[in-house]
Amino acid sequence: QVQLVESGGGLVQAGGSLRLSCKSSGRTVSSSAMGWFRQASGKEREFVAAISWSGGITRYAESVKGRFIISRDNAKTTVYLQMNSLNSEDTAVYYCAAGQNTYSLRDYWGQGTQVTVSS
């Protein structure tokens, strides 16, 4: 069983930055691709960013390219999402996910962390 625990969410002003963390535990987690999704109120959950198990492959949603950076530290079994130049459209609950590759990340989910950007 894989467990994912997010942290780092909060309230930030537009233009500011936040770093989310996702601590993972369980079998095979170090060989899993990891990623982030988000769900704004009244909207469907959407993909944000993903990273391969080695960290050598990353991909991003167009809406966050150039502003967000995903990284991982396998020694700490933690994935990070550095979010810069935040705007109100980034307000959402952010979920960590794990899966077989950067296009298949729905095997495991965290409980989510709220990010609110005030204008």
N, CA, C and O atoms as CSV, one atom per row, in Angstrom:
chain,resi,resn,atom,element,x,y,z
A,1,GLN,N,N,0.843,-1.178,0.000
A,1,GLN,CA,C,0.000,0.000,0.000
A,1,GLN,C,C,0.887,1.240,0.000
A,1,GLN,O,O,1.905,1.277,0.692
A,2,VAL,N,N,0.511,2.237,-0.761
A,2,VAL,CA,C,1.231,3.502,-0.833
A,2,VAL,C,C,0.404,4.586,-0.154
A,2,VAL,O,O,-0.797,4.709,-0.391
A,3,GLN,N,N,1.054,5.355,0.676
A,3,GLN,CA,C,0.390,6.488,1.318
A,3,GLN,C,C,1.059,7.776,0.887
A,3,GLN,O,O,2.286,7.860,0.833
A,4,LEU,N,N,0.256,8.774,0.582
A,4,LEU,CA,C,0.743,10.083,0.147
A,4,LEU,C,C,0.172,11.145,1.068
A,4,LEU,O,O,-1.037,11.188,1.296
A,5,VAL,N,N,1.033,12.002,1.599
A,5,VAL,CA,C,0.596,13.050,2.509
A,5,VAL,C,C,1.135,14.390,2.012
A,5,VAL,O,O,2.346,14.608,1.975
A,6,GLU,N,N,0.222,15.281,1.631
A,6,GLU,CA,C,0.606,16.606,1.148
A,6,GLU,C,C,0.723,17.595,2.295
A,6,GLU,O,O,0.108,17.434,3.349
A,7,SER,N,N,1.525,18.615,2.063
A,7,SER,CA,C,1.639,19.736,3.008
A,7,SER,C,C,2.132,20.950,2.249
A,7,SER,O,O,2.593,20.847,1.112
A,8,GLY,N,N,2.027,22.116,2.899
A,8,GLY,CA,C,2.559,23.331,2.304
A,8,GLY,C,C,1.530,24.269,1.723
A,8,GLY,O,O,1.876,25.365,1.282
A,9,GLY,N,N,0.276,23.868,1.712
A,9,GLY,CA,C,-0.747,24.758,1.195
A,9,GLY,C,C,-1.000,25.918,2.138
A,9,GLY,O,O,-0.498,25.944,3.261
A,10,GLY,N,N,-1.781,26.872,1.670
A,10,GLY,CA,C,-2.096,28.019,2.506
A,10,GLY,C,C,-2.634,29.163,1.695
A,10,GLY,O,O,-3.039,29.003,0.543
A,11,LEU,N,N,-2.630,30.331,2.321
A,11,LEU,CA,C,-3.122,31.561,1.696
A,11,LEU,C,C,-1.926,32.407,1.259
A,11,LEU,O,O,-0.998,32.638,2.035
A,12,VAL,N,N,-1.960,32.862,0.014
A,12,VAL,CA,C,-0.859,33.674,-0.511
A,12,VAL,C,C,-1.437,34.763,-1.398
A,12,VAL,O,O,-2.483,34.578,-2.020
A,13,GLN,N,N,-0.763,35.885,-1.452
A,13,GLN,CA,C,-1.215,36.971,-2.319
A,13,GLN,C,C,-0.840,36.694,-3.774
A,13,GLN,O,O,0.127,35.985,-4.054
A,14,ALA,N,N,-1.604,37.253,-4.677
A,14,ALA,CA,C,-1.305,37.108,-6.100
A,14,ALA,C,C,0.124,37.593,-6.375
A,14,ALA,O,O,0.560,38.626,-5.865
A,15,GLY,N,N,0.828,36.824,-7.187
A,15,GLY,CA,C,2.218,37.126,-7.483
A,15,GLY,C,C,3.196,36.441,-6.561
A,15,GLY,O,O,4.402,36.452,-6.810
A,16,GLY,N,N,2.692,35.848,-5.501
A,16,GLY,CA,C,3.537,35.185,-4.530
A,16,GLY,C,C,3.871,33.755,-4.901
A,16,GLY,O,O,3.536,33.279,-5.985
A,17,SER,N,N,4.545,33.072,-3.968
A,17,SER,CA,C,5.001,31.699,-4.200
A,17,SER,C,C,4.636,30.799,-3.030
A,17,SER,O,O,4.469,31.250,-1.896
A,18,LEU,N,N,4.518,29.531,-3.335
A,18,LEU,CA,C,4.322,28.491,-2.333
A,18,LEU,C,C,5.044,27.236,-2.811
A,18,LEU,O,O,5.213,27.022,-4.012
A,19,ARG,N,N,5.465,26.416,-1.861
A,19,ARG,CA,C,6.029,25.121,-2.221
A,19,ARG,C,C,5.233,24.032,-1.529
A,19,ARG,O,O,5.135,23.999,-0.302
A,20,LEU,N,N,4.672,23.153,-2.319
A,20,LEU,CA,C,3.959,22.002,-1.787
A,20,LEU,C,C,4.906,20.811,-1.686
A,20,LEU,O,O,5.831,20.653,-2.483
A,21,SER,N,N,4.645,19.989,-0.691
A,21,SER,CA,C,5.427,18.758,-0.523
A,21,SER,C,C,4.477,17.577,-0.456
A,21,SER,O,O,3.342,17.701,0.003
A,22,CYS,N,N,4.950,16.441,-0.913
A,22,CYS,CA,C,4.173,15.209,-0.850
A,22,CYS,C,C,5.108,14.109,-0.367
A,22,CYS,O,O,5.997,13.658,-1.090
A,23,LYS,N,N,4.885,13.693,0.864
A,23,LYS,CA,C,5.688,12.626,1.451
A,23,LYS,C,C,5.012,11.303,1.162
A,23,LYS,O,O,3.827,11.125,1.445
A,24,SER,N,N,5.763,10.382,0.600
A,24,SER,CA,C,5.192,9.093,0.253
A,24,SER,C,C,5.820,7.966,1.056
A,24,SER,O,O,6.968,8.057,1.489
A,25,SER,N,N,5.064,6.925,1.243
A,25,SER,CA,C,5.553,5.750,1.948
A,25,SER,C,C,4.863,4.525,1.385
A,25,SER,O,O,3.779,4.610,0.808
A,26,GLY,N,N,5.508,3.391,1.563
A,26,GLY,CA,C,4.925,2.167,1.058
A,26,GLY,C,C,5.798,1.512,0.029
A,26,GLY,O,O,6.825,2.059,-0.375
A,27,ARG,N,N,5.399,0.363,-0.385
A,27,ARG,CA,C,6.221,-0.423,-1.291
A,27,ARG,C,C,6.265,0.188,-2.683
A,27,ARG,O,O,5.281,0.762,-3.148
A,28,THR,N,N,7.360,0.068,-3.318
A,28,THR,CA,C,7.630,0.486,-4.704
A,28,THR,C,C,7.479,1.979,-4.957
A,28,THR,O,O,7.498,2.406,-6.111
A,29,VAL,N,N,7.331,2.775,-3.918
A,29,VAL,CA,C,7.081,4.193,-4.156
A,29,VAL,C,C,8.236,4.852,-4.874
A,29,VAL,O,O,8.033,5.765,-5.674
A,30,SER,N,N,9.450,4.399,-4.596
A,30,SER,CA,C,10.604,5.033,-5.215
A,30,SER,C,C,10.663,4.770,-6.700
A,30,SER,O,O,11.381,5.474,-7.409
A,31,SER,N,N,9.944,3.793,-7.200
A,31,SER,CA,C,9.949,3.498,-8.623
A,31,SER,C,C,8.685,3.990,-9.312
A,31,SER,O,O,8.424,3.636,-10.462
A,32,SER,N,N,7.910,4.792,-8.623
A,32,SER,CA,C,6.667,5.291,-9.193
A,32,SER,C,C,6.843,6.686,-9.758
A,32,SER,O,O,7.597,7.496,-9.219
A,33,ALA,N,N,6.152,6.959,-10.833
A,33,ALA,CA,C,6.013,8.335,-11.282
A,33,ALA,C,C,5.094,9.049,-10.294
A,33,ALA,O,O,4.198,8.445,-9.703
A,34,MET,N,N,5.334,10.334,-10.131
A,34,MET,CA,C,4.543,11.119,-9.186
A,34,MET,C,C,4.045,12.377,-9.877
A,34,MET,O,O,4.591,12.820,-10.887
A,35,GLY,N,N,2.994,12.936,-9.303
A,35,GLY,CA,C,2.489,14.149,-9.931
A,35,GLY,C,C,1.531,14.901,-9.035
A,35,GLY,O,O,1.244,14.505,-7.906
A,36,TRP,N,N,1.053,15.994,-9.579
A,36,TRP,CA,C,0.103,16.861,-8.873
A,36,TRP,C,C,-1.103,17.131,-9.769
A,36,TRP,O,O,-0.980,17.345,-10.975
A,37,PHE,N,N,-2.249,17.113,-9.142
A,37,PHE,CA,C,-3.494,17.517,-9.769
A,37,PHE,C,C,-4.105,18.597,-8.881
A,37,PHE,O,O,-3.680,18.797,-7.743
A,38,ARG,N,N,-5.090,19.277,-9.411
A,38,ARG,CA,C,-5.812,20.257,-8.590
A,38,ARG,C,C,-7.281,20.277,-8.974
A,38,ARG,O,O,-7.674,19.928,-10.088
A,39,GLN,N,N,-8.066,20.697,-8.006
A,39,GLN,CA,C,-9.505,20.786,-8.231
A,39,GLN,C,C,-10.023,22.064,-7.598
A,39,GLN,O,O,-10.007,22.223,-6.377
A,40,ALA,N,N,-10.473,22.953,-8.432
A,40,ALA,CA,C,-11.084,24.188,-7.960
A,40,ALA,C,C,-12.552,23.931,-7.653
A,40,ALA,O,O,-13.150,22.985,-8.166
A,41,SER,N,N,-13.109,24.765,-6.829
A,41,SER,CA,C,-14.504,24.607,-6.424
A,41,SER,C,C,-15.414,24.601,-7.638
A,41,SER,O,O,-15.365,25.515,-8.461
A,42,GLY,N,N,-16.235,23.584,-7.751
A,42,GLY,CA,C,-17.181,23.505,-8.848
A,42,GLY,C,C,-16.612,23.027,-10.161
A,42,GLY,O,O,-17.313,23.004,-11.172
A,43,LYS,N,N,-15.346,22.643,-10.158
A,43,LYS,CA,C,-14.694,22.198,-11.397
A,43,LYS,C,C,-14.156,20.779,-11.247
A,43,LYS,O,O,-14.044,20.248,-10.142
A,44,GLU,N,N,-13.830,20.188,-12.380
A,44,GLU,CA,C,-13.256,18.852,-12.355
A,44,GLU,C,C,-11.778,18.906,-11.974
A,44,GLU,O,O,-11.105,19.925,-12.131
A,45,ARG,N,N,-11.305,17.782,-11.472
A,45,ARG,CA,C,-9.894,17.690,-11.132
A,45,ARG,C,C,-9.071,17.730,-12.426
A,45,ARG,O,O,-9.419,17.088,-13.417
A,46,GLU,N,N,-7.979,18.493,-12.397
A,46,GLU,CA,C,-7.156,18.628,-13.590
A,46,GLU,C,C,-5.690,18.366,-13.291
A,46,GLU,O,O,-5.217,18.573,-12.174
A,47,PHE,N,N,-4.991,17.911,-14.304
A,47,PHE,CA,C,-3.571,17.633,-14.193
A,47,PHE,C,C,-2.780,18.936,-14.067
A,47,PHE,O,O,-3.118,19.942,-14.690
A,48,VAL,N,N,-1.731,18.902,-13.260
A,48,VAL,CA,C,-0.870,20.065,-13.087
A,48,VAL,C,C,0.562,19.763,-13.542
A,48,VAL,O,O,1.108,20.456,-14.401
A,49,ALA,N,N,1.156,18.728,-12.959
A,49,ALA,CA,C,2.548,18.424,-13.289
A,49,ALA,C,C,2.856,16.980,-12.919
A,49,ALA,O,O,2.192,16.389,-12.068
A,50,ALA,N,N,3.875,16.418,-13.573
A,50,ALA,CA,C,4.271,15.043,-13.291
A,50,ALA,C,C,5.774,14.888,-13.444
A,50,ALA,O,O,6.425,15.648,-14.161
A,51,ILE,N,N,6.310,13.887,-12.755
A,51,ILE,CA,C,7.744,13.623,-12.813
A,51,ILE,C,C,7.970,12.123,-12.785
A,51,ILE,O,O,7.303,11.400,-12.045
A,52,SER,N,N,8.911,11.658,-13.594
A,52,SER,CA,C,9.216,10.231,-13.632
A,52,SER,C,C,9.934,9.807,-12.365
A,52,SER,O,O,10.352,10.642,-11.563
A,53,TRP,N,N,10.075,8.492,-12.191
A,53,TRP,CA,C,10.674,7.992,-10.959
A,53,TRP,C,C,12.114,8.473,-10.808
A,53,TRP,O,O,12.577,8.703,-9.691
A,54,SER,N,N,12.815,8.623,-11.912
A,54,SER,CA,C,14.205,9.065,-11.843
A,54,SER,C,C,14.332,10.586,-11.768
A,54,SER,O,O,15.392,11.114,-11.433
A,55,GLY,N,N,13.255,11.271,-12.080
A,55,GLY,CA,C,13.305,12.733,-12.127
A,55,GLY,C,C,13.745,13.268,-13.474
A,55,GLY,O,O,13.796,14.482,-13.674
A,56,GLY,N,N,14.062,12.383,-14.395
A,56,GLY,CA,C,14.577,12.826,-15.674
A,56,GLY,C,C,13.525,13.307,-16.656
A,56,GLY,O,O,13.837,13.986,-17.634
A,57,ILE,N,N,12.284,12.953,-16.389
A,57,ILE,CA,C,11.186,13.368,-17.277
A,57,ILE,C,C,10.168,14.147,-16.454
A,57,ILE,O,O,9.719,13.696,-15.401
A,58,THR,N,N,9.818,15.309,-16.952
A,58,THR,CA,C,8.772,16.108,-16.319
A,58,THR,C,C,7.815,16.594,-17.388
A,58,THR,O,O,8.189,16.742,-18.551
A,59,ARG,N,N,6.598,16.839,-16.995
A,59,ARG,CA,C,5.635,17.462,-17.903
A,59,ARG,C,C,4.683,18.311,-17.108
A,59,ARG,O,O,4.445,18.068,-15.925
A,60,TYR,N,N,4.135,19.321,-17.775
A,60,TYR,CA,C,3.315,20.322,-17.103
A,60,TYR,C,C,2.070,20.630,-17.929
A,60,TYR,O,O,2.050,20.485,-19.151
A,61,ALA,N,N,1.052,21.053,-17.227
A,61,ALA,CA,C,-0.104,21.612,-17.901
A,61,ALA,C,C,0.300,22.959,-18.490
A,61,ALA,O,O,1.156,23.653,-17.942
A,62,GLU,N,N,-0.315,23.320,-19.600
A,62,GLU,CA,C,0.031,24.586,-20.249
A,62,GLU,C,C,-0.188,25.773,-19.325
A,62,GLU,O,O,0.548,26.759,-19.386
A,63,SER,N,N,-1.181,25.681,-18.485
A,63,SER,CA,C,-1.547,26.803,-17.612
A,63,SER,C,C,-0.495,27.104,-16.555
A,63,SER,O,O,-0.503,28.188,-15.971
A,64,VAL,N,N,0.419,26.158,-16.296
A,64,VAL,CA,C,1.414,26.378,-15.237
A,64,VAL,C,C,2.844,26.370,-15.766
A,64,VAL,O,O,3.782,26.619,-15.009
A,65,LYS,N,N,3.021,26.092,-17.032
A,65,LYS,CA,C,4.369,26.056,-17.611
A,65,LYS,C,C,5.075,27.386,-17.414
A,65,LYS,O,O,4.505,28.452,-17.646
A,66,GLY,N,N,6.325,27.303,-16.983
A,66,GLY,CA,C,7.109,28.509,-16.749
A,66,GLY,C,C,6.882,29.125,-15.378
A,66,GLY,O,O,7.612,30.033,-14.981
A,67,ARG,N,N,5.882,28.646,-14.650
A,67,ARG,CA,C,5.609,29.175,-13.300
A,67,ARG,C,C,5.811,28.128,-12.211
A,67,ARG,O,O,6.265,28.448,-11.113
A,68,PHE,N,N,5.474,26.878,-12.516
A,68,PHE,CA,C,5.571,25.800,-11.528
A,68,PHE,C,C,6.742,24.887,-11.885
A,68,PHE,O,O,7.074,24.696,-13.055
A,69,ILE,N,N,7.353,24.333,-10.848
A,69,ILE,CA,C,8.447,23.385,-11.045
A,69,ILE,C,C,8.219,22.177,-10.151
A,69,ILE,O,O,8.037,22.315,-8.941
A,70,ILE,N,N,8.229,20.993,-10.752
A,70,ILE,CA,C,8.089,19.763,-9.986
A,70,ILE,C,C,9.459,19.124,-9.824
A,70,ILE,O,O,10.270,19.124,-10.750
A,71,SER,N,N,9.705,18.585,-8.650
A,71,SER,CA,C,10.974,17.913,-8.393
A,71,SER,C,C,10.733,16.808,-7.371
A,71,SER,O,O,9.675,16.742,-6.745
A,72,ARG,N,N,11.721,15.949,-7.214
A,72,ARG,CA,C,11.572,14.880,-6.240
A,72,ARG,C,C,12.921,14.560,-5.606
A,72,ARG,O,O,13.978,14.737,-6.212
A,73,ASP,N,N,12.848,14.088,-4.376
A,73,ASP,CA,C,14.020,13.628,-3.643
A,73,ASP,C,C,13.698,12.206,-3.200
A,73,ASP,O,O,13.009,11.999,-2.202
A,74,ASN,N,N,14.197,11.239,-3.942
A,74,ASN,CA,C,13.846,9.845,-3.652
A,74,ASN,C,C,14.412,9.379,-2.304
A,74,ASN,O,O,13.844,8.499,-1.657
A,75,ALA,N,N,15.506,9.963,-1.900
A,75,ALA,CA,C,16.054,9.598,-0.588
A,75,ALA,C,C,15.081,9.975,0.519
A,75,ALA,O,O,15.005,9.300,1.545
A,76,LYS,N,N,14.339,11.052,0.308
A,76,LYS,CA,C,13.341,11.496,1.291
A,76,LYS,C,C,11.936,11.048,0.899
A,76,LYS,O,O,10.967,11.361,1.590
A,77,THR,N,N,11.826,10.324,-0.196
A,77,THR,CA,C,10.529,9.874,-0.741
A,77,THR,C,C,9.532,11.022,-0.756
A,77,THR,O,O,8.386,10.880,-0.329
A,78,THR,N,N,9.991,12.155,-1.255
A,78,THR,CA,C,9.169,13.364,-1.258
A,78,THR,C,C,9.196,14.006,-2.637
A,78,THR,O,O,10.238,14.081,-3.289
A,79,VAL,N,N,8.041,14.460,-3.060
A,79,VAL,CA,C,7.897,15.222,-4.297
A,79,VAL,C,C,7.489,16.639,-3.941
A,79,VAL,O,O,6.713,16.864,-3.012
A,80,TYR,N,N,8.019,17.581,-4.686
A,80,TYR,CA,C,7.747,18.992,-4.414
A,80,TYR,C,C,7.090,19.648,-5.618
A,80,TYR,O,O,7.277,19.228,-6.760
A,81,LEU,N,N,6.325,20.678,-5.336
A,81,LEU,CA,C,5.787,21.523,-6.401
A,81,LEU,C,C,6.043,22.966,-5.997
A,81,LEU,O,O,5.370,23.511,-5.123
A,82,GLN,N,N,7.018,23.569,-6.642
A,82,GLN,CA,C,7.297,24.981,-6.418
A,82,GLN,C,C,6.380,25.798,-7.318
A,82,GLN,O,O,6.410,25.655,-8.540
A,83,MET,N,N,5.573,26.644,-6.714
A,83,MET,CA,C,4.590,27.423,-7.456
A,83,MET,C,C,4.941,28.901,-7.339
A,83,MET,O,O,4.964,29.458,-6.242
A,84,ASN,N,N,5.213,29.527,-8.471
A,84,ASN,CA,C,5.586,30.937,-8.507
A,84,ASN,C,C,4.563,31.731,-9.312
A,84,ASN,O,O,3.767,31.171,-10.066
A,85,SER,N,N,4.605,33.019,-9.135
A,85,SER,CA,C,3.704,33.923,-9.870
A,85,SER,C,C,2.258,33.449,-9.790
A,85,SER,O,O,1.561,33.355,-10.800
A,86,LEU,N,N,1.835,33.159,-8.601
A,86,LEU,CA,C,0.488,32.623,-8.412
A,86,LEU,C,C,-0.571,33.668,-8.724
A,86,LEU,O,O,-0.380,34.861,-8.491
A,87,ASN,N,N,-1.689,33.196,-9.255
A,87,ASN,CA,C,-2.838,34.069,-9.507
A,87,ASN,C,C,-4.092,33.391,-9.005
A,87,ASN,O,O,-4.059,32.237,-8.578
A,88,SER,N,N,-5.189,34.106,-9.056
A,88,SER,CA,C,-6.435,33.610,-8.467
A,88,SER,C,C,-6.900,32.303,-9.115
A,88,SER,O,O,-7.587,31.504,-8.479
A,89,GLU,N,N,-6.529,32.087,-10.368
A,89,GLU,CA,C,-6.951,30.863,-11.056
A,89,GLU,C,C,-6.211,29.629,-10.552
A,89,GLU,O,O,-6.577,28.503,-10.889
A,90,ASP,N,N,-5.181,29.836,-9.754
A,90,ASP,CA,C,-4.463,28.712,-9.158
A,90,ASP,C,C,-5.111,28.250,-7.853
A,90,ASP,O,O,-4.701,27.241,-7.281
A,91,THR,N,N,-6.106,28.974,-7.387
A,91,THR,CA,C,-6.799,28.582,-6.165
A,91,THR,C,C,-7.502,27.246,-6.368
A,91,THR,O,O,-8.315,27.091,-7.280
A,92,ALA,N,N,-7.179,26.285,-5.509
A,92,ALA,CA,C,-7.725,24.937,-5.652
A,92,ALA,C,C,-7.217,24.064,-4.517
A,92,ALA,O,O,-6.343,24.457,-3.744
A,93,VAL,N,N,-7.786,22.875,-4.438
A,93,VAL,CA,C,-7.199,21.836,-3.600
A,93,VAL,C,C,-6.214,21.066,-4.475
A,93,VAL,O,O,-6.560,20.598,-5.560
A,94,TYR,N,N,-5.004,20.944,-3.992
A,94,TYR,CA,C,-3.952,20.280,-4.754
A,94,TYR,C,C,-3.743,18.870,-4.207
A,94,TYR,O,O,-3.597,18.661,-3.002
A,95,TYR,N,N,-3.733,17.916,-5.129
A,95,TYR,CA,C,-3.608,16.507,-4.757
A,95,TYR,C,C,-2.317,15.917,-5.319
A,95,TYR,O,O,-1.962,16.156,-6.473
A,96,CYS,N,N,-1.647,15.171,-4.516
A,96,CYS,CA,C,-0.492,14.394,-4.955
A,96,CYS,C,C,-0.989,13.045,-5.468
A,96,CYS,O,O,-1.959,12.493,-4.948
A,97,ALA,N,N,-0.321,12.524,-6.484
A,97,ALA,CA,C,-0.732,11.248,-7.060
A,97,ALA,C,C,0.494,10.446,-7.459
A,97,ALA,O,O,1.567,10.996,-7.705
A,98,ALA,N,N,0.313,9.147,-7.517
A,98,ALA,CA,C,1.399,8.252,-7.928
A,98,ALA,C,C,0.865,7.239,-8.924
A,98,ALA,O,O,-0.302,6.850,-8.882
A,99,GLY,N,N,1.745,6.825,-9.818
A,99,GLY,CA,C,1.322,5.855,-10.817
A,99,GLY,C,C,2.485,5.279,-11.576
A,99,GLY,O,O,3.642,5.427,-11.182
A,100,GLN,N,N,2.167,4.621,-12.670
A,100,GLN,CA,C,3.165,3.866,-13.408
A,100,GLN,C,C,4.071,4.743,-14.265
A,100,GLN,O,O,5.241,4.417,-14.463
A,101,ASN,N,N,3.546,5.841,-14.768
A,101,ASN,CA,C,4.354,6.746,-15.573
A,101,ASN,C,C,3.727,8.131,-15.532
A,101,ASN,O,O,2.686,8.322,-14.901
A,102,THR,N,N,4.335,9.080,-16.183
A,102,THR,CA,C,3.867,10.463,-16.078
A,102,THR,C,C,2.522,10.699,-16.760
A,102,THR,O,O,1.930,11.767,-16.611
A,103,TYR,N,N,2.032,9.696,-17.515
A,103,TYR,CA,C,0.710,9.812,-18.136
A,103,TYR,C,C,-0.315,8.914,-17.446
A,103,TYR,O,O,-1.483,8.889,-17.833
A,104,SER,N,N,0.116,8.190,-16.443
A,104,SER,CA,C,-0.776,7.292,-15.708
A,104,SER,C,C,-0.495,7.441,-14.228
A,104,SER,O,O,0.352,6.746,-13.667
A,105,LEU,N,N,-1.223,8.366,-13.599
A,105,LEU,CA,C,-0.908,8.764,-12.222
A,105,LEU,C,C,-2.067,8.579,-11.272
A,105,LEU,O,O,-2.139,9.273,-10.258
A,106,ARG,N,N,-2.958,7.688,-11.556
A,106,ARG,CA,C,-4.160,7.601,-10.737
A,106,ARG,C,C,-4.212,6.361,-9.861
A,106,ARG,O,O,-5.290,5.970,-9.412
A,107,ASP,N,N,-3.089,5.749,-9.614
A,107,ASP,CA,C,-3.079,4.559,-8.757
A,107,ASP,C,C,-3.285,4.911,-7.288
A,107,ASP,O,O,-3.990,4.211,-6.561
A,108,TYR,N,N,-2.662,6.001,-6.866
A,108,TYR,CA,C,-2.751,6.417,-5.460
A,108,TYR,C,C,-2.923,7.928,-5.379
A,108,TYR,O,O,-2.428,8.680,-6.220
A,109,TRP,N,N,-3.644,8.351,-4.333
A,109,TRP,CA,C,-3.926,9.780,-4.133
A,109,TRP,C,C,-3.672,10.182,-2.695
A,109,TRP,O,O,-3.845,9.389,-1.770
A,110,GLY,N,N,-3.260,11.426,-2.522
A,110,GLY,CA,C,-3.198,12.015,-1.194
A,110,GLY,C,C,-4.543,12.615,-0.836
A,110,GLY,O,O,-5.497,12.539,-1.610
A,111,GLN,N,N,-4.610,13.215,0.347
A,111,GLN,CA,C,-5.884,13.757,0.831
A,111,GLN,C,C,-6.115,15.191,0.348
A,111,GLN,O,O,-7.223,15.715,0.457
A,112,GLY,N,N,-5.072,15.818,-0.181
A,112,GLY,CA,C,-5.211,17.165,-0.728
A,112,GLY,C,C,-4.792,18.245,0.251
A,112,GLY,O,O,-4.874,18.073,1.467
A,113,THR,N,N,-4.339,19.365,-0.306
A,113,THR,CA,C,-3.993,20.539,0.489
A,113,THR,C,C,-4.527,21.770,-0.221
A,113,THR,O,O,-4.385,21.909,-1.435
A,114,GLN,N,N,-5.139,22.660,0.541
A,114,GLN,CA,C,-5.790,23.837,-0.042
A,114,GLN,C,C,-4.769,24.936,-0.336
A,114,GLN,O,O,-3.931,25.267,0.502
A,115,VAL,N,N,-4.858,25.485,-1.528
A,115,VAL,CA,C,-4.082,26.666,-1.907
A,115,VAL,C,C,-5.067,27.757,-2.289
A,115,VAL,O,O,-5.908,27.569,-3.167
A,116,THR,N,N,-4.958,28.886,-1.630
A,116,THR,CA,C,-5.835,30.015,-1.905
A,116,THR,C,C,-4.991,31.235,-2.249
A,116,THR,O,O,-4.127,31.649,-1.476
A,117,VAL,N,N,-5.256,31.800,-3.417
A,117,VAL,CA,C,-4.522,32.982,-3.870
A,117,VAL,C,C,-5.459,34.178,-3.818
A,117,VAL,O,O,-6.497,34.197,-4.478
A,118,SER,N,N,-5.089,35.159,-3.038
A,118,SER,CA,C,-5.920,36.350,-2.904
A,118,SER,C,C,-5.433,37.438,-3.851
A,118,SER,O,O,-4.231,37.627,-4.035
A,119,SER,N,N,-6.376,38.143,-4.442
A,119,SER,CA,C,-6.011,39.199,-5.399
A,119,SER,C,C,-6.000,40.571,-4.740
A,119,SER,O,O,-5.715,41.571,-5.399
